Short mmCIF file of C-alpha atoms in Angstrom, two decimals:
data_model
loop_
_atom_site.label_atom_id
_atom_site.label_comp_id
_atom_site.label_asym_id
_atom_site.label_seq_id
_atom_site.Cartn_x
_atom_site.Cartn_y
_atom_site.Cartn_z
CA UNK A 14 0.00 0.00 0.00
CA UNK A 15 1.37 3.42 -1.04
CA UNK A 16 0.85 6.67 0.87
CA UNK A 17 0.66 10.27 -0.37
CA UNK A 18 0.18 13.50 1.60
CA UNK A 19 -1.39 16.61 0.04
CA UNK A 20 -0.97 19.96 1.83
CA UNK A 21 -3.77 22.52 1.43
CA UNK A 22 -2.56 26.12 1.15
CA UNK A 23 -4.56 29.36 0.90
CA UNK A 24 -7.78 27.39 1.44
CA UNK A 25 -10.60 27.75 3.96
CA UNK A 26 -10.74 24.22 5.36
CA UNK A 27 -14.42 24.49 6.31
CA UNK A 28 -15.44 25.60 2.81
CA UNK A 29 -13.20 23.09 1.02
CA UNK A 30 -13.65 20.02 3.23
CA UNK A 31 -17.32 20.75 3.98
CA UNK A 32 -19.14 20.52 7.33
CA UNK A 33 -17.72 17.63 9.36
CA UNK A 34 -15.38 16.82 6.43
CA UNK A 35 -18.42 15.88 4.34
CA UNK A 36 -16.68 16.39 0.98
CA UNK A 37 -13.71 14.21 1.95
CA UNK A 38 -16.04 11.52 3.31
CA UNK A 39 -17.89 11.50 -0.02
CA UNK A 40 -14.61 11.17 -1.89
CA UNK A 41 -13.47 8.34 0.37
CA UNK A 42 -16.77 6.47 -0.13
CA UNK A 43 -16.11 6.41 -3.88
CA UNK A 44 -12.84 4.53 -3.32
CA UNK A 45 -13.61 1.88 -0.68
CA UNK A 46 -10.29 0.08 -1.20
CA UNK A 47 -8.28 3.10 -0.05
CA UNK A 48 -8.08 5.45 2.94
CA UNK A 49 -8.41 9.25 2.84
CA UNK A 50 -7.67 10.97 6.14
CA UNK A 51 -7.93 14.73 6.76
CA UNK A 52 -5.85 16.25 9.59
CA UNK A 53 -5.48 19.99 9.77
CA UNK A 54 -4.46 21.27 6.36
CA UNK A 55 -3.11 17.87 5.27
CA UNK A 56 -4.93 15.10 3.42
CA UNK A 57 -3.33 11.65 3.64
CA UNK A 58 -4.17 9.08 0.95
CA UNK A 59 -3.36 5.38 1.29
CA UNK A 60 -4.00 2.75 -1.39
CA UNK A 61 -2.80 1.29 -4.67
CA UNK A 62 -0.69 3.53 -6.91
CA UNK A 63 -3.32 3.78 -9.69
CA UNK A 64 -6.10 4.66 -7.21
CA UNK A 65 -3.96 7.27 -5.43
CA UNK A 66 -3.22 8.87 -8.81
CA UNK A 67 -6.99 9.16 -9.57
CA UNK A 68 -7.77 10.59 -6.11
CA UNK A 69 -4.94 13.09 -6.49
CA UNK A 70 -6.31 14.20 -9.90
CA UNK A 71 -9.78 14.71 -8.40
CA UNK A 72 -8.44 16.70 -5.44
CA UNK A 73 -6.37 18.87 -7.79
CA UNK A 74 -9.47 19.57 -9.91
CA UNK A 75 -11.49 20.39 -6.76
CA UNK A 76 -8.78 22.81 -5.59
CA UNK A 77 -8.81 24.54 -8.96
CA UNK A 78 -12.61 24.79 -8.77
CA UNK A 79 -12.41 26.21 -5.23
CA UNK A 80 -9.91 28.92 -6.21
CA UNK A 81 -12.19 29.89 -9.12
CA UNK A 82 -15.60 29.82 -7.39
CA UNK A 83 -14.75 30.03 -3.68
CA UNK A 84 -16.68 26.96 -2.50
CA UNK A 85 -17.10 23.20 -2.85
CA UNK A 86 -20.48 21.46 -2.44
CA UNK A 87 -21.46 17.80 -2.39
CA UNK A 88 -22.83 18.24 -5.94
CA UNK A 89 -19.45 19.55 -7.06
CA UNK A 90 -17.76 16.44 -5.66
CA UNK A 91 -20.33 14.19 -7.40
CA UNK A 92 -19.72 15.85 -10.76
CA UNK A 93 -15.95 15.50 -10.50
CA UNK A 94 -16.31 11.86 -9.46
CA UNK A 95 -18.53 11.22 -12.52
CA UNK A 96 -15.98 12.91 -14.77
CA UNK A 97 -13.28 10.69 -13.32
CA UNK A 98 -15.42 7.62 -14.04
CA UNK A 99 -15.91 8.78 -17.65
CA UNK A 100 -12.15 9.17 -18.08
CA UNK A 101 -11.68 5.64 -16.76
CA UNK A 102 -14.35 4.33 -19.14
CA UNK A 103 -12.59 5.98 -22.09
CA UNK A 104 -9.33 4.28 -21.17
CA UNK A 105 -11.09 0.91 -20.79
CA UNK A 106 -12.91 1.33 -24.12
CA UNK A 107 -9.65 2.20 -25.86
CA UNK A 108 -8.22 -1.06 -24.55
CA UNK A 109 -11.35 -3.00 -25.66
CA UNK A 110 -12.41 -1.70 -29.10
CA UNK A 111 -15.38 -4.11 -29.32
CA UNK A 112 -16.97 -2.53 -26.23
CA UNK A 113 -19.49 0.22 -26.96
CA UNK A 114 -19.89 1.39 -23.37
CA UNK A 115 -19.56 0.42 -19.72
CA UNK A 116 -22.92 0.59 -17.96
CA UNK A 117 -23.80 2.47 -14.79
CA UNK A 118 -23.09 -0.67 -12.74
CA UNK A 119 -19.91 -1.57 -14.60
CA UNK A 120 -21.52 -4.01 -17.03
CA UNK A 121 -20.14 -4.28 -20.54
CA UNK A 122 -22.40 -3.11 -23.39
CA UNK A 123 -21.35 -4.42 -26.79
CA UNK A 124 -22.77 -5.96 -29.95
CA UNK A 125 -24.01 -9.50 -29.36
CA UNK A 126 -24.81 -10.50 -32.95
CA UNK A 127 -23.27 -9.96 -36.37
CA UNK A 128 -26.03 -7.55 -37.43
CA UNK A 129 -25.71 -5.54 -34.22
CA UNK A 130 -22.01 -5.16 -35.04
CA UNK A 131 -22.97 -4.09 -38.57
CA UNK A 132 -25.16 -1.42 -36.99
CA UNK A 133 -22.25 -0.17 -34.84
CA UNK A 134 -19.97 -0.06 -37.89
CA UNK A 135 -22.61 1.70 -40.01
CA UNK A 136 -22.97 4.51 -37.43
CA UNK A 137 -19.20 5.01 -37.46
CA UNK A 138 -19.19 5.33 -41.27
CA UNK A 139 -22.42 7.23 -41.95
CA UNK A 140 -24.12 10.34 -40.57
CA UNK A 141 -27.60 8.90 -41.24
CA UNK A 142 -28.46 5.25 -40.55
CA UNK A 143 -31.73 3.32 -40.81
CA UNK A 144 -31.94 0.29 -38.50
CA UNK A 145 -34.78 -2.11 -39.33
CA UNK A 146 -35.90 -5.28 -37.63
CA UNK A 147 -38.38 -7.01 -35.34
CA UNK A 148 -38.84 -6.43 -31.62
CA UNK A 149 -36.07 -7.62 -29.33
CA UNK A 150 -33.16 -7.25 -31.76
CA UNK A 151 -31.52 -4.51 -29.67
CA UNK A 152 -32.07 -1.63 -32.11
CA UNK A 153 -33.03 0.88 -29.41
CA UNK A 154 -30.55 -0.31 -26.78
CA UNK A 155 -27.54 -0.32 -29.13
CA UNK A 156 -28.56 3.07 -30.56
CA UNK A 157 -28.82 4.67 -27.11
CA UNK A 158 -25.44 3.17 -26.13
CA UNK A 159 -23.85 4.66 -29.26
CA UNK A 160 -25.39 8.04 -28.42
CA UNK A 161 -24.05 7.98 -24.84
CA UNK A 162 -20.60 6.95 -26.11
CA UNK A 163 -20.56 9.85 -28.58
CA UNK A 164 -21.48 12.24 -25.75
CA UNK A 165 -18.81 10.87 -23.40
CA UNK A 166 -16.19 11.05 -26.16
CA UNK A 167 -17.21 14.69 -26.78
CA UNK A 168 -18.07 13.90 -30.40
CA UNK A 169 -21.41 15.65 -29.84
CA UNK A 170 -22.71 18.17 -27.31
CA UNK A 171 -26.11 16.63 -26.71
CA UNK A 172 -28.38 13.65 -27.25
CA UNK A 173 -31.89 14.06 -28.68
CA UNK A 174 -34.19 11.03 -28.65
CA UNK A 175 -37.71 11.07 -30.04
CA UNK A 176 -40.66 8.80 -30.77
CA UNK A 177 -43.96 9.38 -32.56
CA UNK A 178 -46.85 9.16 -30.11
CA UNK A 179 -49.25 6.78 -31.81
CA UNK A 180 -51.96 5.00 -29.86
CA UNK A 181 -51.54 1.24 -30.31
CA UNK A 182 -55.16 0.34 -29.69
CA UNK A 183 -55.48 2.52 -26.58
CA UNK A 184 -56.45 6.14 -26.09
CA UNK A 185 -54.25 8.76 -24.46
CA UNK A 186 -57.33 10.37 -23.02
CA UNK A 187 -57.82 7.77 -20.29
CA UNK A 188 -54.34 8.38 -18.85
CA UNK A 189 -54.19 10.74 -15.85
CA UNK A 190 -52.10 13.91 -15.66
CA UNK A 191 -50.91 16.59 -18.06
CA UNK A 192 -49.53 16.00 -21.57
CA UNK A 193 -46.01 15.16 -20.32
CA UNK A 194 -47.39 12.56 -17.95
CA UNK A 195 -49.52 11.11 -20.75
CA UNK A 196 -46.59 10.93 -23.17
CA UNK A 197 -43.84 9.67 -20.81
CA UNK A 198 -45.07 6.03 -20.82
CA UNK A 199 -44.46 5.95 -24.58
CA UNK A 200 -40.86 7.08 -23.97
CA UNK A 201 -40.25 4.70 -21.05
CA UNK A 202 -38.00 2.27 -23.02
CA UNK A 203 -35.64 5.18 -23.71
CA UNK A 204 -35.46 6.11 -20.03
CA UNK A 205 -34.82 2.46 -19.11
CA UNK A 206 -31.87 2.20 -21.51
CA UNK A 207 -30.30 5.48 -20.32
CA UNK A 208 -30.68 4.47 -16.67
CA UNK A 209 -28.67 1.31 -17.45
CA UNK A 210 -25.87 3.38 -18.94
CA UNK A 211 -25.57 6.47 -16.74
CA UNK A 212 -25.29 6.95 -12.96
CA UNK A 213 -28.56 8.38 -11.53
CA UNK A 214 -27.06 11.75 -10.56
CA UNK A 215 -25.38 12.13 -13.95
CA UNK A 216 -28.54 11.21 -15.81
CA UNK A 217 -30.57 13.69 -13.76
CA UNK A 218 -27.95 16.39 -14.38
CA UNK A 219 -28.02 15.77 -18.15
CA UNK A 220 -31.83 15.98 -18.23
CA UNK A 221 -31.94 19.19 -16.19
CA UNK A 222 -29.44 21.07 -18.35
CA UNK A 223 -30.89 19.69 -21.62
CA UNK A 224 -27.75 17.74 -22.53
CA UNK A 225 -30.16 14.84 -23.03
CA UNK A 226 -33.59 15.57 -24.49
CA UNK A 227 -36.34 12.96 -24.72
CA UNK A 228 -39.44 14.25 -26.48
CA UNK A 229 -42.31 13.31 -28.83
CA UNK A 230 -41.65 13.75 -32.54
CA UNK A 231 -44.00 16.75 -32.78
CA UNK A 232 -41.55 18.76 -30.63
CA UNK A 233 -38.88 18.52 -33.38
CA UNK A 234 -40.72 20.75 -35.85
CA UNK A 235 -38.94 24.00 -36.67
CA UNK A 236 -35.62 23.02 -35.04
CA UNK A 237 -32.15 22.56 -36.50
CA UNK A 238 -30.45 19.66 -34.74
CA UNK A 239 -26.70 20.26 -34.85
CA UNK A 240 -23.76 19.00 -32.76
CA UNK A 241 -26.07 16.25 -31.57
CA UNK A 242 -26.66 12.51 -31.72
CA UNK A 243 -30.32 12.26 -32.77
CA UNK A 244 -32.35 9.06 -32.53
CA UNK A 245 -35.87 8.54 -33.90
CA UNK A 246 -37.33 5.31 -32.50
CA UNK A 247 -40.48 3.47 -33.70
CA UNK A 248 -40.25 5.30 -37.03
CA UNK A 249 -42.73 2.91 -38.66
CA UNK A 250 -45.44 4.94 -36.91
CA UNK A 251 -44.52 8.23 -38.60
CA UNK A 252 -46.48 9.63 -41.50
CA UNK A 253 -44.53 10.55 -44.67
CA UNK A 254 -44.69 14.26 -43.84
CA UNK A 255 -43.52 13.65 -40.25
CA UNK A 256 -40.49 11.63 -41.29
CA UNK A 257 -39.55 14.13 -43.98
CA UNK A 258 -39.82 16.89 -41.37
CA UNK A 259 -37.54 14.96 -39.01
CA UNK A 260 -34.88 14.12 -41.60
CA UNK A 261 -34.68 17.72 -42.77
CA UNK A 262 -33.92 18.87 -39.18
CA UNK A 263 -30.41 17.39 -39.53
CA UNK A 264 -27.77 20.06 -38.92
CA UNK A 265 -23.95 20.27 -39.12
CA UNK A 266 -21.97 17.71 -37.11
CA UNK A 267 -25.02 15.58 -36.40
CA UNK A 268 -25.42 11.81 -36.23
CA UNK A 269 -28.96 10.62 -36.97
CA UNK A 270 -30.42 7.15 -36.46
CA UNK A 271 -33.89 6.05 -37.56
CA UNK A 272 -35.16 2.78 -36.06
CA UNK A 273 -38.28 0.90 -37.10
CA UNK A 274 -40.13 -2.39 -37.38
CA UNK A 275 -42.19 -2.98 -40.53
CA UNK A 276 -44.34 -5.59 -38.75
CA UNK A 277 -45.61 -3.27 -36.00
CA UNK A 278 -47.26 -0.34 -37.77
CA UNK A 279 -49.94 1.19 -35.52
CA UNK A 280 -51.11 3.89 -37.94
CA UNK A 281 -54.72 3.96 -39.19
CA UNK A 282 -55.35 1.38 -41.93
CA UNK A 283 -55.39 3.84 -44.85
CA UNK A 284 -52.38 5.86 -43.62
CA UNK A 285 -49.05 5.06 -45.34
CA UNK A 286 -46.01 4.65 -43.09
CA UNK A 287 -43.36 7.33 -43.54
CA UNK A 288 -40.63 4.74 -42.90
CA UNK A 289 -41.81 2.45 -45.71
CA UNK A 290 -41.95 5.39 -48.12
CA UNK A 291 -38.52 6.70 -47.04
CA UNK A 292 -36.91 3.30 -47.65
CA UNK A 293 -38.20 3.38 -51.25
CA UNK A 294 -37.13 6.98 -51.85
CA UNK A 295 -33.70 6.99 -50.15
CA UNK A 296 -32.30 3.66 -51.33
CA UNK A 297 -29.14 4.38 -53.29
CA UNK A 298 -28.48 7.80 -51.77
CA UNK A 299 -24.77 8.04 -50.93
CA UNK A 300 -23.94 8.62 -47.28
CA UNK A 301 -26.96 6.78 -45.84
CA UNK A 302 -26.53 3.41 -44.14
CA UNK A 303 -29.18 0.67 -43.99
CA UNK A 304 -28.97 -2.25 -41.57
CA UNK A 305 -31.58 -5.02 -41.63
CA UNK A 306 -31.97 -7.23 -38.55
CA UNK A 307 -33.78 -10.56 -38.39
CA UNK A 308 -35.21 -12.97 -35.83
CA UNK A 309 -31.68 -14.39 -35.42
CA UNK A 310 -30.68 -11.11 -33.74
CA UNK A 311 -33.32 -11.32 -31.00
CA UNK A 312 -31.60 -11.04 -27.61
CA UNK A 313 -34.67 -11.26 -25.35
CA UNK A 314 -36.25 -14.45 -24.02
CA UNK A 315 -35.70 -17.46 -26.33
CA UNK A 316 -39.46 -17.58 -27.02
CA UNK A 317 -39.40 -14.09 -28.56
CA UNK A 318 -37.29 -15.40 -31.45
CA UNK A 319 -39.77 -18.22 -32.07
CA UNK A 320 -42.73 -15.83 -31.82
CA UNK A 321 -41.18 -13.49 -34.43
CA UNK A 322 -40.46 -16.41 -36.76
CA UNK A 323 -44.02 -17.74 -36.39
CA UNK A 324 -45.53 -14.34 -37.25
CA UNK A 325 -43.16 -13.96 -40.23
CA UNK A 326 -44.28 -17.37 -41.53
CA UNK A 327 -47.93 -16.40 -41.07
CA UNK A 328 -47.44 -13.10 -42.97
CA UNK A 329 -45.73 -14.88 -45.88
CA UNK A 330 -48.59 -17.40 -46.13
CA UNK A 331 -51.19 -14.62 -46.07
CA UNK A 332 -49.42 -12.85 -48.93
CA UNK A 333 -49.38 -16.09 -50.96
CA UNK A 334 -53.08 -16.70 -50.30
CA UNK A 335 -53.94 -13.17 -51.34
CA UNK A 336 -51.86 -13.45 -54.52
CA UNK A 337 -53.61 -16.73 -55.50
CA UNK A 338 -57.14 -15.44 -54.77
CA UNK A 339 -59.16 -15.19 -58.05
CA UNK A 340 -60.04 -11.68 -59.11
CA UNK A 341 -63.77 -11.09 -59.54
CA UNK A 342 -64.99 -9.08 -62.50
CA UNK A 343 -66.32 -5.74 -61.36
CA UNK A 344 -70.07 -5.37 -61.89
CA UNK A 345 -72.12 -2.36 -60.74
CA UNK A 346 -74.55 -3.07 -57.93
CA UNK A 347 -77.61 -2.43 -60.10
CA UNK A 348 -76.36 -4.99 -62.64
CA UNK A 349 -75.80 -7.57 -59.89
CA UNK A 350 -79.39 -6.98 -58.69
CA UNK A 351 -80.82 -7.50 -62.17
CA UNK A 352 -78.81 -10.70 -62.57
CA UNK A 353 -80.19 -12.02 -59.28
CA UNK A 354 -83.78 -11.31 -60.41
CA UNK A 355 -83.16 -13.00 -63.73
CA UNK A 356 -81.72 -16.04 -61.99
CA UNK A 357 -84.95 -16.62 -60.04
CA UNK A 358 -87.39 -15.65 -62.80
CA UNK A 359 -85.87 -14.79 -66.21
CA UNK A 360 -89.17 -13.39 -67.43
CA UNK A 361 -88.98 -10.58 -64.88
CA UNK A 362 -85.59 -9.33 -66.04
CA UNK A 363 -86.01 -5.73 -67.32
CA UNK A 364 -84.38 -6.67 -70.60
CA UNK A 365 -86.55 -9.76 -71.15
CA UNK A 366 -89.07 -9.62 -74.08
CA UNK A 367 -92.45 -11.35 -73.91
CA UNK A 368 -93.24 -13.78 -76.69
CA UNK A 369 -96.25 -12.96 -78.87
CA UNK A 370 -98.72 -15.85 -78.46
CA UNK A 371 -101.30 -14.23 -80.79
CA UNK A 372 -103.47 -12.87 -78.04
CA UNK A 373 -101.79 -9.52 -77.78
CA UNK A 374 -104.04 -6.68 -78.92
CA UNK A 375 -102.73 -4.48 -81.66
CA UNK A 376 -102.79 -0.72 -81.08
CA UNK A 377 -105.95 0.96 -82.40
CA UNK A 378 -105.66 3.96 -84.71
CA UNK A 379 -108.48 6.33 -83.69
CA UNK A 380 -107.67 8.91 -86.38
CA UNK A 381 -109.45 7.03 -89.13
#
């Protein structure tokens, strides 16, 4: 175990260390394998060399902050601890290039299938990427992880994540609360992914200062999204005009991802999906990446993969049945009615002519 002593000069100990050495206690709690002891104007650190170096860097940054702003709070210590964690993550990611991100609890987030890796590679190569595939293939989770990595690496200044709010068989009206409270359940999967990847205090800080924005698609109108990683999830539920509006928001130094699932369109029956139209229009445009995922990429419960495959098989059979269905000749309704009458009694058909049996009276000419 190595020991290092730091002497505090030109510092108010109460303001720097906090009441009852609160700031130092918070710092010590973040490094349970080491000891940080404050005596007078000296801080003694005991631990492994690498840990002591990190603690020393944090204390130096806190001292610089104190001399600039005149005080240190528990929030200040939390922010510097989070920054130190991000620096450590960057070093670990550099050593493990296949890792996208280290989660809030230290878990490794990386591509688990070949198509997920294709998605990661496509985002590195293109500024606009369409990710398509059934539920459970990790489209949203991988996309959010790539966005957080770009933010941590300072490639972008903010993350903007959006979804169209389309009622999948339910009505927003029955939900309690204001519009935000009605809409938040639709955005819950995004919150869940971000909470896996960011410490709670850091996530809250990013939301409060708008570094991370999570909003319905309608809120994107009129904006220019630059210096940002922008993700549109559930894009199959956009109308053509909505998706065009979103794509034309793209500003300088922006990364844009559009995720969707062709098999889960919740729009009204006669409404065309903006995603389906965009795939037809934008195929072949240079600079746009397209990644197609399949049931083999499902990373949820093993049954999800079988469910997706069963529905795919059902859809294919329906298309075959529809293609083989004989086409009926179009006949106006009045014509069909006349045909039905003629079928029961041909003599009553309007076009039928009565035979002359010799009993018909000839017309009389009264002008003679």
